[in-house]
Short mmCIF file of C-alpha atoms in Angstrom, two decimals:
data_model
loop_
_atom_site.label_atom_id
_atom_site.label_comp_id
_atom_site.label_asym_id
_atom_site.label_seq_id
_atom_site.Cartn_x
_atom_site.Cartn_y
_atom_site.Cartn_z
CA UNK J 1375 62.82 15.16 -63.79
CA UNK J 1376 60.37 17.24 -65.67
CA UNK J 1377 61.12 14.47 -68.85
CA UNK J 1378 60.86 10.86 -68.48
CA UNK J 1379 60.09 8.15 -70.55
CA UNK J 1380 56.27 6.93 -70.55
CA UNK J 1381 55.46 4.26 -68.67
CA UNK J 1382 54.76 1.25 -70.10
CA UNK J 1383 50.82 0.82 -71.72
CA UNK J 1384 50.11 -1.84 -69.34
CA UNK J 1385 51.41 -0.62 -66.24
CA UNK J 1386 49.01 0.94 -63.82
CA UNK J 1387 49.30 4.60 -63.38
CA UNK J 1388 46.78 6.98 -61.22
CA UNK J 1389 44.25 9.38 -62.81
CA UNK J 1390 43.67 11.92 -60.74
CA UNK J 1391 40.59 13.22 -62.65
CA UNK J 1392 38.26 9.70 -62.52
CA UNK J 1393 40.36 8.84 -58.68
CA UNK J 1394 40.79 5.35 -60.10
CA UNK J 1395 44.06 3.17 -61.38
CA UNK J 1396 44.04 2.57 -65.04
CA UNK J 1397 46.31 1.26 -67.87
CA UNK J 1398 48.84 4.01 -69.12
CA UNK J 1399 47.71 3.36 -72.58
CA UNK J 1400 44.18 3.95 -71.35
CA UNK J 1401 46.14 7.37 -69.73
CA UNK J 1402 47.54 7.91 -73.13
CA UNK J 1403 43.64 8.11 -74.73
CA UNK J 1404 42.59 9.89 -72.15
CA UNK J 1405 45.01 12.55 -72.45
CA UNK J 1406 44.65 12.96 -76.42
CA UNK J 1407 41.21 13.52 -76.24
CA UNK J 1408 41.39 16.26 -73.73
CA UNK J 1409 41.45 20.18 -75.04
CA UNK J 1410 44.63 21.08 -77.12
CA UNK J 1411 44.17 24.57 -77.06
CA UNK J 1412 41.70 27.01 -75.53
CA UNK J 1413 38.09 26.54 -76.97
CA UNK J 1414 34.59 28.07 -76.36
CA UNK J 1415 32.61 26.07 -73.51
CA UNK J 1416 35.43 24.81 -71.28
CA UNK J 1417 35.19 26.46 -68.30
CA UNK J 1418 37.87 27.32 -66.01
CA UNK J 1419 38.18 24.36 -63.62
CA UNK J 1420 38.08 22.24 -66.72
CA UNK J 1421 40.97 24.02 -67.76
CA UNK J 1422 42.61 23.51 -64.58
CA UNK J 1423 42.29 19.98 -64.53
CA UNK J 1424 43.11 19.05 -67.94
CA UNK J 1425 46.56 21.04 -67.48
CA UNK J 1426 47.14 19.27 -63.78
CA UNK J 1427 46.08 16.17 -65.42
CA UNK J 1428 48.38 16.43 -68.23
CA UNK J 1429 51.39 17.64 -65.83
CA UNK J 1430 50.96 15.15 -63.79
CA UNK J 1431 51.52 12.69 -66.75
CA UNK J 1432 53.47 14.88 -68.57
CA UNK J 1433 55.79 12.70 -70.88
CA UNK J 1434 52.16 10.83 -71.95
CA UNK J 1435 51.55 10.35 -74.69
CA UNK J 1436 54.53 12.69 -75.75
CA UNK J 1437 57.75 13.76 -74.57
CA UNK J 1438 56.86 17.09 -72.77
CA UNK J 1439 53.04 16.81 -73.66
CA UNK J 1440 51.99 18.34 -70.71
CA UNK J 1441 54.26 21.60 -70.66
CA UNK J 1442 53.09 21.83 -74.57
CA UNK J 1443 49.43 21.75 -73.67
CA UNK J 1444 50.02 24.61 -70.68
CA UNK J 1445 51.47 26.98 -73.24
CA UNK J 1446 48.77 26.85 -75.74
CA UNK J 1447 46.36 28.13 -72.38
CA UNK J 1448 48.97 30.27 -71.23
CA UNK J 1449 48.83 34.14 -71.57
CA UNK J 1450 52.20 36.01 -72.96
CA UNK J 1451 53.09 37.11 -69.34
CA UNK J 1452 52.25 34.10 -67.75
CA UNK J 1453 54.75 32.31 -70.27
CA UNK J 1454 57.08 34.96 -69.25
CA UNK J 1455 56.96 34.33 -65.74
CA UNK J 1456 56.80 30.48 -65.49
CA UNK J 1457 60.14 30.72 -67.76
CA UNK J 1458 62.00 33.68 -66.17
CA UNK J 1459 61.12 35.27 -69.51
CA UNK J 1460 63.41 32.97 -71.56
CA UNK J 1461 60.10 30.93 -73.19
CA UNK J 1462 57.73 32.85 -73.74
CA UNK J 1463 57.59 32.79 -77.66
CA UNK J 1464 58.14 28.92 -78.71
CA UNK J 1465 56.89 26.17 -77.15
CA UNK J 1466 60.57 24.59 -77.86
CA UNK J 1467 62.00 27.06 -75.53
CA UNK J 1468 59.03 27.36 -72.69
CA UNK J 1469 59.57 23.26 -72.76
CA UNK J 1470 63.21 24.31 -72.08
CA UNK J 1471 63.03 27.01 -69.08
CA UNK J 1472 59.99 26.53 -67.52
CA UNK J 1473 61.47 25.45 -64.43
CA UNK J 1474 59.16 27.42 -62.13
CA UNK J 1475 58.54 26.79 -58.40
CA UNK J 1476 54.75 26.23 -59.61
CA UNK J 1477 55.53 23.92 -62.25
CA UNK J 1478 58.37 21.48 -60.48
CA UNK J 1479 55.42 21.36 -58.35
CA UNK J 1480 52.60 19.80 -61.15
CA UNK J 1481 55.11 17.69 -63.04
CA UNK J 1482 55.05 14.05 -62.61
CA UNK J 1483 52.83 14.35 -59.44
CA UNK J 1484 51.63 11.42 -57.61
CA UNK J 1485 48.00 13.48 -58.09
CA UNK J 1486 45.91 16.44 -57.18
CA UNK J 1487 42.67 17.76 -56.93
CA UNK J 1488 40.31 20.96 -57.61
CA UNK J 1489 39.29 22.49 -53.74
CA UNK J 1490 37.82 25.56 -54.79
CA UNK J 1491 36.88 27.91 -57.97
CA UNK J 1492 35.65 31.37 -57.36
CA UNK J 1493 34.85 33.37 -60.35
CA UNK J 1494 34.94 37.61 -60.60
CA UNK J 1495 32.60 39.02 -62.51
CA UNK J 1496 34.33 40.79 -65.19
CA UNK J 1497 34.41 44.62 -66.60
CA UNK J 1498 33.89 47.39 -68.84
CA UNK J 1499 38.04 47.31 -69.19
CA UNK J 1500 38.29 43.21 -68.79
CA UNK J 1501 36.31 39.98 -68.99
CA UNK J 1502 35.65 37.67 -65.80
CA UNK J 1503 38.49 36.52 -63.93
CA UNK J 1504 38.68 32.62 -62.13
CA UNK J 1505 40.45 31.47 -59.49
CA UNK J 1506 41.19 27.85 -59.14
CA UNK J 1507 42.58 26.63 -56.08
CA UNK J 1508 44.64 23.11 -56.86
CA UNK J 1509 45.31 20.71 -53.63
CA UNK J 1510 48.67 18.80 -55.28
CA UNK J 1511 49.88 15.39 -54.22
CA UNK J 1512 53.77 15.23 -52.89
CA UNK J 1513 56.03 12.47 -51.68
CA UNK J 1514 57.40 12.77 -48.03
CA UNK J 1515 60.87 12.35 -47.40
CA UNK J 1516 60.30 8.98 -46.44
CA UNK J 1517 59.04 7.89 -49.45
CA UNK J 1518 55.44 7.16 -48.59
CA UNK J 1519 53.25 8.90 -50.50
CA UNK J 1520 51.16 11.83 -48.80
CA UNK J 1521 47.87 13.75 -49.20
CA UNK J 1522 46.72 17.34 -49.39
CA UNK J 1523 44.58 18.21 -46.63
CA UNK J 1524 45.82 16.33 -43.71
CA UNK J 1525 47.73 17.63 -40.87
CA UNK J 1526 50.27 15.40 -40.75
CA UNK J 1527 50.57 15.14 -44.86
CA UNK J 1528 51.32 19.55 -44.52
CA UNK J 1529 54.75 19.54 -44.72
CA UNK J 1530 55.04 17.69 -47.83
CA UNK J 1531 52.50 18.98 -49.53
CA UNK J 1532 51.32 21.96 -51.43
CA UNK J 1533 48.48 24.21 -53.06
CA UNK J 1534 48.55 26.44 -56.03
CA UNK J 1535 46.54 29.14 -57.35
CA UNK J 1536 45.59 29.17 -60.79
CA UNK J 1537 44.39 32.65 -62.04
CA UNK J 1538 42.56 32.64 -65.33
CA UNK J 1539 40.77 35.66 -67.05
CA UNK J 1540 37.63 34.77 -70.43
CA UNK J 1541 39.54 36.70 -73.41
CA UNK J 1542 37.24 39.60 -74.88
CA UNK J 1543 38.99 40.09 -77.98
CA UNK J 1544 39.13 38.06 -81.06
CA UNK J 1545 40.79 35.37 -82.05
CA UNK J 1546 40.59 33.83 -78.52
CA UNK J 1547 37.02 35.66 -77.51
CA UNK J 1548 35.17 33.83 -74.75
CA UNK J 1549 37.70 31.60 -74.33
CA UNK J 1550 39.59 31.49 -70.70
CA UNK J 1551 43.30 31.74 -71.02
CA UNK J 1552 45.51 31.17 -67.81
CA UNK J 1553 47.46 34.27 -66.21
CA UNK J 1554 49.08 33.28 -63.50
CA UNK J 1555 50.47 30.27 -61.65
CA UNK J 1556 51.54 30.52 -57.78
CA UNK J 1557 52.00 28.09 -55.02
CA UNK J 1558 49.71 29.86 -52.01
CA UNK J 1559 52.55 30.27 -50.18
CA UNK J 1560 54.14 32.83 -52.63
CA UNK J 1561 50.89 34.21 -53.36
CA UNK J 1562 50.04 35.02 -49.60
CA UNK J 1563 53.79 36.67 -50.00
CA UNK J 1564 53.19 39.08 -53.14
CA UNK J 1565 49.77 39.47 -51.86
CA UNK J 1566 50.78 40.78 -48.57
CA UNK J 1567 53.14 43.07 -50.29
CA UNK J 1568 50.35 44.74 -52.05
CA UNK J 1569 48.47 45.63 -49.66
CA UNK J 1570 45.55 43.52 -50.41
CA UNK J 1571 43.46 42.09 -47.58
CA UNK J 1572 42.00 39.16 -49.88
CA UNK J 1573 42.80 36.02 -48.25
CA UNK J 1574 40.87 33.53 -50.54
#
């Protein structure tokens, strides 16, 4: 379910960010006093993580929290996209459609981490442009929780690419802002469609 109720504050929940078990009220502070919205000085992979983190934990401290926090950091087209363009205007409705491949994948996670951030210089036409490559926890069909990165774990577990670009025009300028969203899979897919010979 991409809603659920929070856990209880004294039951033990994993945070993927400090790879430790802590209370899910402690979660709950945690969570509050990460970035709302996108501000000057967080950089990319700080992004990243803050949005996984809140994903992952997504009805903590709020109903939906998580999916709220993604659309302040989300561009107009990548709101589009994650919601079939149905929410790309009101949080109330991106809350509603984003049912995306890449975001069924974040939700409620057992956990994740960052494996790689490569940044593009930007410009004259457009500021620099990050990639962030996301390693995300899955369940196998056995019920015994798996990892990213081992061989036996692949099947039942993914990677997305997070694409973010630093804004260049007021009100948001010098902030990063996130553009895209793709499990690697579907990104080695489009990518291969274009033409492009970029591979990581």
């Amino acid at each position: 379910r991409l809603d659920r109720p929070p856990p209880p504050r004294d039951s033990l929940v994993m945070c993927a960010a400090c790879h430790d078990m802590i209370t899910s009220g402690e979660m709950s502070m945690r969570l509050m006093q990460l970035p709302q919205r996108p501000t000057l000085g967080i950089g990319p992979a700080d992004i990243v993580e803050t949005l996984c983190l809140s994903l992952q934990h997504n009805s903590n401290p709020a109903p939906s929290a998580g999916l709220r926090r993604l659309f302040q950091f989300c561009t107009f087209e990548c709101k589009s996209a994650l919601t079939a363009r149905q929410g790309a205007r009101t949080i109330e409705r991106f809350v509603q459609y984003a049912h995306s491949p890449a975001i069924l994948g974040l939700v409620n996670a057992p956990g994740f981490s960052i494996l790689k951030l490569t940044i593009i210089s930007g410009t004259e036409t457009r500021g620099d442009i990050a990639v962030v490559v996301v390693s995300v926890d899955s369940w196998a069909t056995d019920g015994a929780l798996t990892t990213n990165g081992h061989a036996a774990a692949a099947p039942d577990s993914k990677q997305f690419r997070w694409m973010l670009q630093k804004e260049r025009r007021p009100p948001q300028e010098g902030c990063w802002l996130v553009t895209e969203v793709l499990a690697t899979t579907d990104w080695y897919l489009f990518n291969g469609d274009s033409g492009s010979t970029t591979t990581d």
